[in-house]
Short mmCIF file of C-alpha atoms and ligand atoms in Angstrom, two decimals:
data_model
loop_
_atom_site.label_atom_id
_atom_site.label_comp_id
_atom_site.label_asym_id
_atom_site.label_seq_id
_atom_site.Cartn_x
_atom_site.Cartn_y
_atom_site.Cartn_z
CA MET V 5 28.92 -54.52 46.72
CA THR V 6 31.81 -53.56 47.27
CA SER V 7 33.09 -51.10 50.08
CA TYR V 8 35.54 -48.28 49.32
CA SER V 9 38.10 -49.97 51.35
CA LEU V 10 38.53 -52.77 49.80
CA PHE V 11 38.17 -51.20 46.52
CA ARG V 12 41.45 -49.09 47.52
CA GLN V 13 42.85 -51.88 48.62
CA ASN V 14 42.91 -54.27 46.10
CA VAL V 15 44.01 -50.58 43.86
CA GLN V 16 47.00 -50.64 46.31
CA GLN V 17 48.52 -53.77 45.13
CA ASN V 18 47.62 -53.07 41.66
CA GLN V 19 44.55 -55.26 41.30
CA THR V 20 42.36 -52.66 39.49
CA THR V 21 41.64 -49.36 38.75
CA CYS V 22 40.04 -46.33 39.37
CA GLU V 23 40.08 -45.49 36.15
CA LEU V 24 37.70 -49.38 35.96
CA ALA V 25 36.01 -49.00 38.62
CA VAL V 26 34.26 -46.13 36.81
CA GLU V 27 33.61 -48.19 33.57
CA TYR V 28 32.04 -50.46 35.56
CA TYR V 29 30.08 -48.23 37.60
CA LEU V 30 28.86 -45.83 34.38
CA GLN V 31 28.42 -49.67 32.92
CA SER V 32 26.13 -50.53 35.72
CA ILE V 33 24.16 -46.75 36.11
CA GLU V 34 23.62 -47.66 32.05
CA GLN V 35 22.63 -51.84 32.54
CA ARG V 36 20.13 -50.80 35.43
CA SER V 37 18.43 -47.34 33.63
CA ASP V 38 14.64 -49.51 35.12
CA LEU V 39 15.81 -48.66 38.45
CA ASN V 40 15.94 -44.73 37.80
CA ALA V 41 18.59 -44.14 40.20
CA PHE V 42 20.78 -41.00 38.37
CA LEU V 43 18.74 -37.89 36.76
CA THR V 44 21.93 -37.18 35.56
CA VAL V 45 25.81 -39.36 34.69
CA ASN V 46 29.29 -36.61 35.17
CA THR V 47 30.56 -39.22 32.58
CA ASP V 48 33.45 -37.29 30.86
CA ASP V 49 34.09 -35.29 34.18
CA ALA V 50 34.07 -38.87 36.36
CA ARG V 51 35.94 -40.65 33.53
CA GLN V 52 38.80 -37.66 33.79
CA SER V 53 39.38 -37.99 38.10
CA ALA V 54 39.72 -41.41 36.71
CA LYS V 55 43.31 -41.15 35.51
CA GLU V 56 43.85 -38.61 37.65
CA ALA V 57 43.10 -40.64 40.77
CA ASP V 58 44.79 -43.37 38.88
CA VAL V 59 47.69 -41.29 38.23
CA ARG V 60 48.21 -40.33 42.48
CA PHE V 61 48.12 -43.53 43.31
CA LYS V 62 51.41 -45.01 41.26
CA ASP V 63 52.94 -41.43 42.39
CA ASP V 64 52.26 -42.94 45.87
CA THR V 65 50.43 -40.00 47.19
CA PRO V 66 46.88 -40.90 47.32
CA ARG V 67 44.37 -38.53 49.60
CA PRO V 68 41.79 -40.14 51.61
CA LEU V 69 38.79 -40.37 48.95
CA GLU V 70 41.64 -40.45 46.46
CA GLY V 71 38.88 -42.76 43.72
CA MET V 72 35.91 -43.29 45.57
CA VAL V 73 32.68 -43.28 43.53
CA VAL V 74 30.59 -40.81 44.71
CA ALA V 75 27.26 -40.09 43.88
CA ILE V 76 25.21 -36.93 44.37
CA LYS V 77 21.42 -36.78 45.77
CA ASP V 78 19.85 -34.15 42.68
CA ASN V 79 19.02 -31.34 45.91
CA ILE V 80 22.98 -31.12 46.48
CA SER V 81 24.51 -27.87 44.14
CA THR V 82 27.23 -28.81 41.78
CA LYS V 83 28.57 -26.15 39.05
CA GLY V 84 27.62 -26.18 35.72
CA LEU V 85 25.46 -29.87 36.99
CA THR V 86 22.37 -29.76 35.87
CA THR V 87 20.80 -29.59 39.58
CA THR V 88 17.06 -30.17 39.97
CA CYS V 89 15.54 -31.09 43.38
CA GLY V 90 13.24 -33.47 41.62
CA SER V 91 11.48 -30.59 40.48
CA LYS V 92 10.31 -29.16 37.37
CA MET V 93 11.24 -25.88 38.99
CA LEU V 94 14.74 -26.08 38.47
CA GLN V 95 14.48 -28.53 35.40
CA ASN V 96 17.75 -26.68 33.39
CA PHE V 97 19.04 -25.20 36.72
CA LYS V 98 23.02 -25.29 36.69
CA PRO V 99 24.77 -24.02 39.59
CA VAL V 100 27.13 -21.90 38.73
CA TYR V 101 29.00 -22.78 42.62
CA ASN V 102 29.69 -26.34 44.83
CA ALA V 103 27.98 -26.32 47.65
CA THR V 104 30.55 -27.19 50.17
CA VAL V 105 30.56 -30.63 50.52
CA ILE V 106 31.35 -30.91 46.50
CA GLU V 107 34.15 -29.23 46.95
CA ARG V 108 35.58 -31.23 50.10
CA ILE V 109 34.99 -34.67 48.23
CA ARG V 110 36.38 -33.74 45.27
CA ASN V 111 40.24 -32.07 47.01
CA ALA V 112 40.15 -35.21 48.81
CA GLY V 113 40.06 -37.36 45.80
CA GLY V 114 36.48 -38.16 45.29
CA ILE V 115 35.01 -39.23 41.83
CA ILE V 116 31.40 -37.63 41.35
CA ILE V 117 29.88 -40.63 39.12
CA GLY V 118 26.63 -38.43 39.05
CA LYS V 119 23.42 -37.61 40.69
CA THR V 120 20.47 -38.50 41.36
CA ASN V 121 16.88 -38.96 41.90
CA CYS V 122 14.65 -37.74 44.74
CA ASP V 123 11.57 -37.37 46.32
CA GLU V 124 10.90 -33.06 45.16
CA PHE V 125 12.51 -31.09 47.16
CA ALA V 126 13.70 -33.72 49.48
CA MET V 127 9.15 -33.72 50.81
CA GLY V 128 8.40 -37.67 50.29
CA SER V 129 9.16 -41.32 51.96
CA SER V 130 9.64 -43.05 49.38
CA ASN V 131 10.49 -40.75 45.95
CA GLU V 132 7.12 -41.26 44.17
CA ASN V 133 7.13 -37.05 44.26
CA SER V 134 9.73 -36.68 42.23
CA ALA V 135 8.82 -35.11 38.65
CA TYR V 136 11.05 -37.24 36.60
CA GLY V 137 9.40 -40.71 38.50
CA ASN V 138 10.05 -43.51 40.85
CA VAL V 139 13.13 -44.70 42.01
CA LEU V 140 12.68 -48.67 41.88
CA HIS V 141 13.59 -51.27 44.94
CA PRO V 142 16.92 -52.56 43.24
CA ILE V 143 16.05 -56.38 44.94
CA ASN V 144 11.61 -56.25 44.23
CA ASN V 145 10.84 -53.22 41.56
CA GLU V 146 6.81 -52.81 43.03
CA TYR V 147 8.64 -51.98 46.21
CA VAL V 148 9.48 -48.22 46.41
CA PRO V 149 13.07 -47.81 48.27
CA GLY V 150 12.54 -45.40 50.72
CA GLY V 151 12.39 -41.22 50.17
CA SER V 152 13.31 -38.45 49.90
CA SER V 153 16.45 -39.38 49.47
CA GLY V 154 15.49 -42.84 46.94
CA GLY V 155 18.21 -42.25 44.14
CA SER V 156 20.84 -41.96 46.28
CA ALA V 157 20.30 -45.05 48.76
CA VAL V 158 19.51 -47.88 45.18
CA ALA V 159 23.16 -46.24 43.97
CA VAL V 160 24.74 -47.94 46.71
CA ALA V 161 22.72 -50.89 47.91
CA GLY V 162 21.90 -51.88 43.17
CA GLY V 163 26.04 -51.63 42.63
CA LEU V 164 26.08 -48.31 40.97
CA ALA V 165 28.18 -46.84 42.97
CA HIS V 166 30.42 -47.01 46.36
CA THR V 167 28.71 -44.78 47.88
CA SER V 168 26.20 -41.67 48.28
CA LEU V 169 25.61 -38.03 49.78
CA GLY V 170 21.96 -37.66 50.66
CA SER V 171 19.85 -35.38 52.65
CA ASP V 172 17.65 -35.34 55.92
CA THR V 173 15.58 -33.41 57.31
CA GLY V 174 13.32 -35.32 58.73
CA GLY V 175 14.60 -39.09 58.06
CA SER V 176 15.08 -38.86 53.93
CA ILE V 177 19.17 -40.25 54.52
CA ARG V 178 18.03 -43.40 57.43
CA GLN V 179 14.77 -44.67 55.90
CA PRO V 180 15.76 -45.16 52.37
CA ALA V 181 18.75 -47.06 53.89
CA ALA V 182 17.06 -49.31 56.18
CA PHE V 183 14.70 -49.78 53.37
CA CYS V 184 17.30 -51.15 50.49
CA GLY V 185 19.57 -53.04 53.15
CA ILE V 186 22.77 -49.78 53.44
CA ILE V 187 24.25 -47.44 55.92
CA GLY V 188 22.58 -44.17 56.20
CA PHE V 189 24.12 -41.52 58.30
CA LYS V 190 22.71 -38.00 59.73
CA PRO V 191 25.66 -36.42 61.58
CA THR V 192 24.96 -34.26 63.89
CA TYR V 193 23.38 -30.76 63.20
CA GLY V 194 26.49 -28.47 62.43
CA ARG V 195 28.78 -30.96 61.66
CA ILE V 196 28.91 -30.55 58.06
CA SER V 197 27.77 -27.75 56.39
CA ARG V 198 25.51 -27.29 55.01
CA TYR V 199 26.16 -24.39 51.92
CA GLY V 200 25.20 -25.95 48.56
CA LEU V 201 22.36 -27.68 49.55
CA VAL V 202 19.22 -26.68 48.29
CA ALA V 203 17.61 -26.22 51.59
CA PHE V 204 14.21 -27.26 52.97
CA ALA V 205 14.32 -26.74 56.07
CA SER V 206 17.65 -25.25 57.60
CA SER V 207 16.86 -25.75 60.76
CA LEU V 208 16.27 -29.49 60.12
CA ASP V 209 18.87 -30.86 56.62
CA GLN V 210 21.65 -32.05 57.26
CA ILE V 211 23.89 -33.56 54.59
CA GLY V 212 24.22 -37.03 55.38
CA PRO V 213 26.48 -40.05 53.52
CA PHE V 214 25.76 -44.04 52.65
CA ALA V 215 27.73 -46.14 52.47
CA ASN V 216 27.96 -51.28 52.43
CA SER V 217 30.80 -49.87 55.40
CA ILE V 218 31.21 -47.69 58.73
CA GLU V 219 34.46 -47.45 57.42
CA ASP V 220 33.46 -45.70 53.96
CA THR V 221 31.00 -44.01 56.19
CA ALA V 222 33.57 -42.54 58.46
CA LEU V 223 36.10 -41.21 56.22
CA LEU V 224 33.06 -39.35 54.66
CA LEU V 225 32.52 -37.91 57.62
CA ASP V 226 36.32 -37.31 58.31
CA THR V 227 36.51 -35.04 55.17
CA MET V 228 32.76 -33.29 54.39
CA SER V 229 33.03 -32.04 58.45
CA GLY V 230 34.75 -28.85 60.28
CA HIS V 231 33.45 -25.88 60.04
CA ASP V 232 32.83 -23.87 57.17
CA PRO V 233 32.74 -19.78 56.75
CA LEU V 234 30.33 -19.55 54.18
CA ASP V 235 27.75 -21.39 56.24
CA SER V 236 27.17 -19.95 60.29
CA THR V 237 25.89 -22.29 61.43
CA THR V 238 28.22 -25.16 61.43
CA ALA V 239 29.98 -25.96 63.96
CA ASN V 240 33.33 -23.92 64.98
CA LEU V 241 35.21 -27.05 65.82
CA PRO V 242 38.46 -29.10 63.01
CA PRO V 243 37.48 -31.74 61.01
CA THR V 244 36.64 -35.53 62.49
CA GLN V 245 38.30 -37.79 62.79
CA SER V 246 36.31 -40.60 62.95
CA PHE V 247 37.60 -42.97 60.71
CA TYR V 248 42.01 -43.48 62.36
CA ALA V 249 39.43 -43.63 65.92
CA LEU V 250 36.86 -46.70 64.44
CA HIS V 251 39.33 -49.02 66.09
CA HIS V 252 39.12 -47.61 70.09
CA HIS V 253 37.65 -49.37 72.41
CA ASP V 254 34.86 -48.43 74.84
CA ASP V 255 33.84 -49.59 78.06
CA ASN V 256 30.80 -49.37 79.75
CA VAL V 257 28.67 -48.93 77.00
CA THR V 258 25.33 -49.09 78.63
CA VAL V 259 22.55 -48.86 75.25
CA GLY V 260 19.19 -47.56 75.68
CA VAL V 261 16.54 -49.63 74.20
CA LEU V 262 12.54 -48.12 73.98
CA PRO V 263 9.69 -49.43 77.01
CA ASP V 264 7.60 -51.70 75.24
CA GLU V 265 5.00 -48.78 74.03
CA MET V 266 6.77 -47.19 71.99
CA LEU V 267 6.73 -49.87 69.50
CA GLU V 268 3.19 -49.34 69.25
CA GLY V 269 2.55 -49.48 65.41
CA CYS V 270 5.28 -51.89 64.51
CA ASN V 271 4.84 -54.89 62.28
CA GLU V 272 5.97 -58.11 64.04
CA ASP V 273 9.23 -58.10 61.61
CA VAL V 274 10.82 -55.57 63.32
CA ILE V 275 9.11 -55.68 66.92
CA SER V 276 10.85 -59.31 66.58
CA ALA V 277 14.15 -57.78 65.21
CA TYR V 278 14.69 -55.29 68.19
CA HIS V 279 14.45 -57.84 70.63
CA ASN V 280 16.59 -59.96 69.39
CA CYS V 281 19.05 -57.20 68.77
CA ILE V 282 18.64 -56.23 72.16
CA GLN V 283 19.57 -60.29 72.92
CA LYS V 284 22.64 -59.57 71.18
CA LEU V 285 23.86 -57.14 72.51
CA ARG V 286 23.08 -57.63 75.77
CA THR V 287 25.01 -61.40 75.14
CA SER V 288 27.77 -59.32 73.56
CA GLY V 289 28.62 -57.63 77.16
CA TYR V 290 26.74 -53.79 76.92
CA SER V 291 24.05 -53.28 79.47
CA ILE V 292 20.52 -52.68 78.32
CA THR V 293 18.39 -50.37 79.83
CA THR V 294 14.77 -49.71 79.47
CA VAL V 295 14.48 -45.58 78.89
CA GLU V 296 11.87 -43.09 79.16
CA ILE V 297 10.93 -41.41 76.01
CA PRO V 298 10.06 -37.90 77.42
CA GLY V 299 7.53 -35.72 75.24
CA LYS V 300 7.27 -39.09 71.92
CA SER V 301 3.85 -38.64 70.67
CA ALA V 302 4.93 -34.32 69.24
CA TRP V 303 7.43 -35.96 67.50
CA ILE V 304 5.27 -35.77 65.05
CA PRO V 305 3.56 -33.06 64.97
CA THR V 306 6.15 -31.13 65.70
CA TYR V 307 8.28 -31.49 63.36
CA TYR V 308 5.56 -31.35 60.34
CA ILE V 309 4.74 -27.99 61.59
CA LEU V 310 7.89 -26.42 62.14
CA ALA V 311 9.57 -28.37 58.91
CA THR V 312 6.17 -27.36 57.07
CA ALA V 313 6.93 -23.68 57.70
CA GLU V 314 10.43 -23.52 56.99
CA ALA V 315 10.02 -25.06 53.87
CA SER V 316 6.61 -22.32 53.22
CA ALA V 317 9.26 -19.52 53.58
CA ASN V 318 12.19 -21.46 51.25
CA LEU V 319 10.76 -22.42 49.18
CA SER V 320 9.67 -18.72 47.94
CA ARG V 321 12.19 -17.52 46.64
CA PHE V 322 11.27 -19.96 43.23
CA ASP V 323 9.71 -17.28 41.97
CA GLY V 324 9.78 -17.50 37.71
CA ILE V 325 11.68 -14.35 38.16
CA ARG V 326 15.55 -15.37 38.44
CA TYR V 327 15.86 -18.63 38.37
CA GLY V 328 14.24 -21.84 36.66
CA PHE V 329 11.17 -22.84 35.10
CA ARG V 330 9.26 -20.00 34.59
CA GLY V 331 5.84 -20.48 33.29
CA PRO V 332 3.88 -17.91 30.58
CA GLU V 333 1.74 -14.61 31.18
CA ASN V 334 -1.53 -15.18 30.31
CA GLU V 335 -4.57 -17.41 30.88
CA GLY V 336 -5.33 -14.96 33.02
CA MET V 337 -2.46 -15.64 35.27
CA ASP V 338 0.82 -13.58 36.24
CA VAL V 339 4.15 -14.85 36.46
CA PHE V 340 4.60 -15.88 39.63
CA THR V 341 1.42 -17.57 39.96
CA SER V 342 1.62 -19.73 36.58
CA THR V 343 4.94 -20.30 37.96
CA ARG V 344 4.58 -21.32 40.99
CA SER V 345 1.20 -24.01 40.20
CA LEU V 346 2.52 -26.19 36.89
CA GLY V 347 6.77 -26.27 38.84
CA PHE V 348 5.74 -27.83 42.02
CA GLY V 349 4.05 -31.02 42.35
CA PRO V 350 1.49 -31.66 44.47
CA GLU V 351 3.13 -32.69 47.65
CA VAL V 352 5.49 -29.55 48.00
CA LYS V 353 2.06 -27.54 46.89
CA ARG V 354 0.12 -29.77 50.38
CA ARG V 355 3.63 -27.81 52.53
CA ILE V 356 3.64 -24.46 51.30
CA MET V 357 -0.12 -23.82 51.81
CA LEU V 358 0.55 -25.89 55.57
CA GLY V 359 3.93 -24.35 56.33
CA THR V 360 2.19 -20.77 55.81
CA TYR V 361 -1.24 -21.39 57.48
CA VAL V 362 1.06 -22.15 60.61
CA LEU V 363 2.41 -19.00 60.32
CA SER V 364 0.06 -16.75 60.06
CA SER V 365 -0.89 -14.06 62.29
CA GLY V 366 -3.70 -15.90 63.39
CA TYR V 367 -2.27 -19.17 64.01
CA TYR V 368 1.21 -18.70 65.13
CA ASP V 369 1.09 -18.75 68.16
CA ALA V 370 -1.23 -21.63 68.48
CA TYR V 371 0.76 -23.89 66.16
CA TYR V 372 4.36 -22.68 65.02
CA LYS V 373 4.93 -21.38 68.95
CA LYS V 374 3.73 -24.27 70.79
CA GLY V 375 5.43 -25.83 67.68
CA GLN V 376 9.12 -24.33 68.83
CA GLN V 377 7.95 -24.92 72.39
CA ALA V 378 7.33 -29.05 71.80
CA ARG V 379 10.65 -28.55 69.93
CA ARG V 380 12.73 -27.76 72.97
CA LEU V 381 10.48 -30.50 74.75
CA VAL V 382 12.05 -32.82 72.26
CA HIS V 383 15.79 -31.63 73.14
CA ASN V 384 15.58 -31.39 76.59
CA GLY V 385 14.27 -34.96 76.46
CA TYR V 386 17.15 -35.71 74.89
CA LYS V 387 19.50 -34.37 77.31
CA GLU V 388 17.51 -37.22 79.68
CA ILE V 389 17.94 -40.37 77.84
CA PHE V 390 21.46 -39.60 77.23
CA ALA V 391 21.91 -39.21 80.85
CA ALA V 392 20.71 -42.68 81.60
CA CYS V 393 22.52 -44.56 78.32
CA ASP V 394 25.58 -43.55 76.05
CA VAL V 395 23.88 -44.48 72.91
CA LEU V 396 19.38 -45.55 71.82
CA PHE V 397 18.95 -48.28 70.27
CA LEU V 398 15.49 -47.74 68.39
CA PRO V 399 13.66 -49.21 64.69
CA THR V 400 14.98 -46.62 61.84
CA THR V 401 11.83 -47.51 60.03
CA PRO V 402 8.31 -49.19 61.61
CA SER V 403 7.73 -51.25 58.59
CA THR V 404 9.83 -53.07 56.00
CA ALA V 405 9.98 -51.37 52.78
CA PHE V 406 6.20 -50.58 51.83
CA LYS V 407 4.25 -51.14 48.02
CA PHE V 408 4.20 -48.38 45.87
CA GLY V 409 0.80 -46.54 45.88
CA GLU V 410 0.54 -48.24 49.33
CA LYS V 411 0.93 -45.53 51.38
CA SER V 412 0.92 -42.43 48.54
CA LYS V 413 -3.14 -41.82 49.13
CA ASP V 414 -3.03 -40.59 52.37
CA PRO V 415 -0.19 -37.80 53.45
CA VAL V 416 -1.13 -38.31 56.54
CA SER V 417 -0.56 -42.79 57.01
CA MET V 418 3.33 -41.98 55.00
CA TYR V 419 3.68 -39.12 57.77
CA LEU V 420 3.21 -41.34 60.68
CA SER V 421 6.36 -43.60 58.70
CA ASP V 422 8.53 -41.08 59.76
CA LEU V 423 8.04 -41.78 63.60
CA TYR V 424 11.17 -42.68 65.08
CA THR V 425 13.52 -40.59 62.61
CA VAL V 426 12.26 -37.05 63.06
CA SER V 427 13.54 -36.97 66.80
CA ALA V 428 17.10 -36.65 65.51
CA ASN V 429 16.68 -33.64 63.36
CA LEU V 430 14.45 -32.04 66.27
CA ALA V 431 17.26 -32.58 68.57
CA GLY V 432 19.64 -32.02 66.50
CA ILE V 433 21.96 -35.22 67.41
CA PRO V 434 24.25 -37.92 65.29
CA ALA V 435 21.73 -41.06 64.17
CA ILE V 436 22.88 -43.99 61.53
CA SER V 437 20.54 -46.45 60.75
CA ILE V 438 22.45 -50.14 60.02
CA PRO V 439 20.94 -52.82 58.23
CA VAL V 440 20.27 -56.35 60.07
CA GLY V 441 18.87 -59.18 58.49
CA ASN V 442 14.93 -59.01 56.49
CA GLY V 443 12.21 -59.40 56.73
CA ALA V 444 9.31 -62.06 56.40
CA ASN V 445 8.90 -60.23 53.32
CA SER V 446 12.39 -60.60 52.20
CA MET V 447 12.60 -56.91 52.18
CA PRO V 448 15.50 -55.01 54.07
CA LEU V 449 15.14 -54.51 57.85
CA GLY V 450 16.99 -51.32 60.04
CA MET V 451 18.00 -50.56 62.91
CA GLN V 452 19.34 -47.04 64.63
CA LEU V 453 21.51 -45.49 66.89
CA GLN V 454 21.78 -42.32 68.04
CA ALA V 455 24.30 -40.69 70.57
CA ALA V 456 23.67 -37.09 72.31
CA GLU V 457 24.73 -34.12 70.37
CA PHE V 458 28.76 -34.05 68.67
CA GLU V 459 29.05 -38.20 69.65
CA ASP V 460 29.73 -38.85 65.81
CA GLU V 461 32.79 -40.32 66.28
CA LYS V 462 31.83 -42.55 69.11
CA LEU V 463 28.35 -43.38 67.32
CA LEU V 464 30.37 -44.31 63.82
CA ARG V 465 32.50 -46.70 66.56
CA ILE V 466 29.87 -48.62 68.08
CA ALA V 467 27.63 -48.50 64.84
CA LYS V 468 31.00 -51.23 63.92
CA HIS V 469 31.36 -52.95 66.74
CA THR V 470 27.07 -53.68 66.91
CA MET V 471 26.52 -54.29 62.72
CA ASP V 472 29.70 -57.02 63.07
CA LEU V 473 26.95 -58.82 66.15
CA PHE V 474 24.27 -58.87 64.10
CA ALA V 475 25.80 -59.57 60.91
N1 LIG I 524 10.55 -38.34 54.95
C1 LIG I 524 10.23 -36.91 56.09
C2 LIG I 524 9.00 -35.75 54.65
O1 LIG I 524 8.42 -36.03 54.20
C3 LIG I 524 11.39 -36.21 55.91
C4 LIG I 524 12.29 -35.86 54.18
C5 LIG I 524 13.72 -35.93 54.78
O2 LIG I 524 13.96 -36.21 55.05
N2 LIG I 524 14.22 -34.93 53.63
O3 LIG I 524 10.05 -35.23 55.29
#
């Protein structure tokens, strides 16, 4: 697995070229088509961009991401390049504009190699909900790669791109990163523009990178972040400079850890890896403190009430009239009904029904309003947590990757596997998953670090240091 930072050095020392890298990745994508990670490959444009990147390197004018080969989750709009969201509903949909992140990556010299498979409209934790088939885990095909950004995780873990982008509404970057043994980062809500990201739950969604190194993660954050007039929820802040800040030193870092009862439900591998990592942190000089986690029992229910409520509103635009799939007007159904009946898969329908229910006038106070109140408690709870520590250290997932079919028949057990990831989205804070070795089934294990809002740079710095410790 190559990191872009290493590749860039090699190009600068004339040991390789961007054209060679693109050819290599195009070939690998074809050879590993069994993984089903890519839905569209951007062959011609990637080749052309690679040529231009090589000229820039020759002229000694490379931009920050010059020649970085990036795979893009298929719910991020790419001009003229099919963007399906893993749904039949958008089977042939070619956006007429680029998402802001795509513009920024291209302007910085990044090469878009293709679009990656994902759970339909980013709803899922295993990639079993894509209308285009499962994405397979690159280490063992019987296991899920995680979701919903499974294709993007596999693109990096399987050596099909330097880096990739996913979207994280409740863990969809961090969880597949953990399952695949790579880095996955969800920045602070509002750090990165969502313009052009097809909305699942707008108040929770955030775009972020997958990578093999913290350096690459930082480069992508610095390129994509910063205020965007096209997304009024972006923070009015300049782009981060986390890459240059990676070598700063933080004195007296206190790491918060979970009380034992919060590990109930984790499998043995995760618990023992968690304790080992804490021991390593302690011996390397970090202060460790066990923190109370207020409102933890509300995390999953609050997330699934609010996310489905927002999803039901966001997905109402898919009506068969303006774009995308259109169902037939026969068999006693109108176009609207047949479009939505035939265009959406079962998990998306389940969420629309749940979301419509919690928003309905008779139940609004009991569910949606309560959910909003509980969200405030989660947010305030994190204020208390970060008053006691600089970063919170916790597992990314209660287990390593599970097998296909293991949870797909029982949605609640699937939802419960998001236990450690959804709270960061509810609170809007940055969170990163880093690889820490393998579990007993030889599948990768990930641990998570979370920090207070807008502490993205510090979080990446501490993640770099801890990753070196765990390596
Ligand atoms: N697994 C979670 C869900 O199904 C998270 C999805 C996401 O982050 N996009 O909702």
